[in-house]
Structures are given as structure tokens and as C-alpha cells.
Coordinates of C-alpha atoms in Angstrom, one line a residue:
X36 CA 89.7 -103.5 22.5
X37 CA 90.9 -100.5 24.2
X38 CA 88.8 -98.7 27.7
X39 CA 88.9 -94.8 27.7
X40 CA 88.0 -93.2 30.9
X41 CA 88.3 -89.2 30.9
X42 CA 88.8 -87.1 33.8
X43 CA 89.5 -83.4 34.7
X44 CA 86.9 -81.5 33.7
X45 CA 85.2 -79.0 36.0
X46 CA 84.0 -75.7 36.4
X47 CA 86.6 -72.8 35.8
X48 CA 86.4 -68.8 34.7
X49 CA 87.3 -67.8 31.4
X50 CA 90.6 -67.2 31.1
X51 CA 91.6 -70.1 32.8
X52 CA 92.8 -73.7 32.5
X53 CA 92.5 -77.3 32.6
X54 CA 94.2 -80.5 32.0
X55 CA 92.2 -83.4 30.8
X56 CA 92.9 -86.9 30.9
X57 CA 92.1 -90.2 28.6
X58 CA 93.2 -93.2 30.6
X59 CA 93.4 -95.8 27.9
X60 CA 93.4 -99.9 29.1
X61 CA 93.2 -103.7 27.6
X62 CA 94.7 -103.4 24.2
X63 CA 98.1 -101.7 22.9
X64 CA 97.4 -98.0 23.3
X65 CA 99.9 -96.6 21.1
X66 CA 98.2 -98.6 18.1
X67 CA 96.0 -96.3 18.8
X68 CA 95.2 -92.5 17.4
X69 CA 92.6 -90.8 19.8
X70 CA 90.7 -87.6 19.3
X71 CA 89.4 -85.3 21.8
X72 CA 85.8 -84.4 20.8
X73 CA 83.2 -82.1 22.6
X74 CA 79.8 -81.6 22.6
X75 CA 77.4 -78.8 23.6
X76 CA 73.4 -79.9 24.0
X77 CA 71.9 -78.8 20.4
X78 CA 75.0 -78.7 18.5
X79 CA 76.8 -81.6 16.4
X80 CA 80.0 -83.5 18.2
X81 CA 83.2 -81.4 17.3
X82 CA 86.8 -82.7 17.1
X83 CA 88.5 -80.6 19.2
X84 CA 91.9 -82.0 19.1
X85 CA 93.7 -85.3 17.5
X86 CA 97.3 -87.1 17.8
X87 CA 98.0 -90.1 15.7
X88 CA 99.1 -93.3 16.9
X89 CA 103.0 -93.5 15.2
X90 CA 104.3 -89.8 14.6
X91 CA 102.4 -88.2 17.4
X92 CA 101.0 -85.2 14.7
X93 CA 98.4 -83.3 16.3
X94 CA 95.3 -82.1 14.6
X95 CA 93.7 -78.8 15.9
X96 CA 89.8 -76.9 15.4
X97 CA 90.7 -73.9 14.7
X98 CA 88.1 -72.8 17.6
X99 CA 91.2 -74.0 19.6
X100 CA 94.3 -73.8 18.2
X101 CA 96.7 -71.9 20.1
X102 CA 95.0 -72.5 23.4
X103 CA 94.5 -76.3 23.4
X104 CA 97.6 -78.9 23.5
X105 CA 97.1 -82.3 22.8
X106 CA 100.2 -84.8 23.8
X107 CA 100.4 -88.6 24.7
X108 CA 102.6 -90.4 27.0
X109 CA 102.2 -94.3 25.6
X110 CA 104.2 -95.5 28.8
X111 CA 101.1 -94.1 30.7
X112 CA 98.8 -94.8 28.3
X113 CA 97.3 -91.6 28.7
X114 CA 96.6 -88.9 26.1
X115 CA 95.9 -85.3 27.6
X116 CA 94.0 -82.1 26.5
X117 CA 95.6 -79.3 27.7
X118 CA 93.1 -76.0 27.6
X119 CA 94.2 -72.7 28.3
X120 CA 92.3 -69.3 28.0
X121 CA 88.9 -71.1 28.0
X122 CA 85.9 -69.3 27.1
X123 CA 82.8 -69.6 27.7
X124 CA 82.0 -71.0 23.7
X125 CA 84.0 -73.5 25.3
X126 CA 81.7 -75.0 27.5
X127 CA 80.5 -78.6 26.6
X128 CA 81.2 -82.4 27.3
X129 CA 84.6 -83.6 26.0
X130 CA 85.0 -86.7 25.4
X131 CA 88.1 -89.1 23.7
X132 CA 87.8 -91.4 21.6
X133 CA 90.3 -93.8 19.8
X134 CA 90.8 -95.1 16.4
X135 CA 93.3 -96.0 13.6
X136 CA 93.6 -92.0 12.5
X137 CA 92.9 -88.8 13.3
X138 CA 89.9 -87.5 11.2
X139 CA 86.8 -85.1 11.8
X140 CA 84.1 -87.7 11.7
X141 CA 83.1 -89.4 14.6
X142 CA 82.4 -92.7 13.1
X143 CA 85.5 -93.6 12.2
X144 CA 86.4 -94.2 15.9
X145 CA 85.3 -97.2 17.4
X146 CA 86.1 -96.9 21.2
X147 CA 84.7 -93.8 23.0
X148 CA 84.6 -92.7 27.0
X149 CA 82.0 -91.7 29.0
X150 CA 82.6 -88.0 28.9
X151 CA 83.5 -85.3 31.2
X152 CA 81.8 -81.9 31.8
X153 CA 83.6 -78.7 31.2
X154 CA 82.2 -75.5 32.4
X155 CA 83.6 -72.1 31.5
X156 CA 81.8 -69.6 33.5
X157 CA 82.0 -65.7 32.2

């Protein structure tokens, strides 16, 4: 079993930036793809962002490509979510969650954080 704890998040005006963190502990984290996915109160969970466990491809929404970077450092065991040129559409709770591949649907990850609150103010 693998623990995810997120952190980052925050308020911040469109246009600008964040970093978020997935702090991974217990088992092997690199046997591990994790997906970043957000969600805003009245609309379905969204992957956001994936990297799979081996070749380290990335998976992008296209909501966010160009202004989101996904990356892992396994020695860390941390995955990050950098987001840059946030809008307000932005706005939700992103949260990681790890599994054996990247893919859209959220039940194919077992091991989820808690969350953390992004705010994108306009």
C-alpha cells in the first residue's frame, strides 16, 4: 500500500502559478503511475494530469495542456503538478491518486489523498 498526502494549493490570481505536491509513503512508489485529478462542487472528478510508473509519459486534459507540467522524482517519492497561467475555470480540489496506469477513470486507482484547495481568483 502506498500513502498520498498533497500539498500546495492556495489561493492565487489568474495568471499565476503553483506547484503542487504528492508525497507518496509505505510501498515502492515508482511501481506506481499517479494521476492528478480535480474536482469542482457539481461537476464529475477530472484527470487533470498523469505520469506512468516506468517511462515517465505524461498524460494531459486538454483544459490544461500547455500550462500544467506533471514530473516525478522517485528518489523523493514525490510527483508534482506544476500550473501556470491559472484561470479561474481552474478553481477546484486537486487531488492524486495512484495506480498501475494512467487512464481517465477514477476507479482504476486504488490509493487516493486527501485533497487540496486551489483557488484562482479573477
Amino acid at each position: 500500500q502506498v500513502r498520498l498526502v498533497e500539498s500546495g494549493g492556495g489561493l492565487v490570481q489568474a495568471g499565476g502559478s503553483l506547484r503542487l505536491s504528492c508525497a507518496a509513503s509505505g510501498d515502492t512508489f515508482s511501481a506506481y503511475a499517479i494521476g492528478w485529478f480535480r474536482q469542482d462542487p457539481g461537476k464529475e472528478r477530472e484527470l487533470v494530469a498523469g505520469i506512468t510508473r516506468n517511462t515517465g509519459n505524461t498524460y494531459y486534459a486538454n483544459s490544461v495542456k500547455g500550462r500544467f507540467t506533471i514530473s516525478r522524482d522517485n528518489a523523493k517519492n514525490t510527483v508534482y503538478l506544476q500550473m501556470s497561467s491559472l484561470k479561474p475555470e481552474d478553481t477546484a480540489v486537486y487531488t492524486c491518486a495512484g495506480g498501475f496506469r494512467v487512464t481517465t477513470d477514477p476507479m482504476d486507482y486504488g490509493y487516493w489523498g486527501q485533497g487540496t484547495q486551489v483557488t484562482v481568483s479573477s
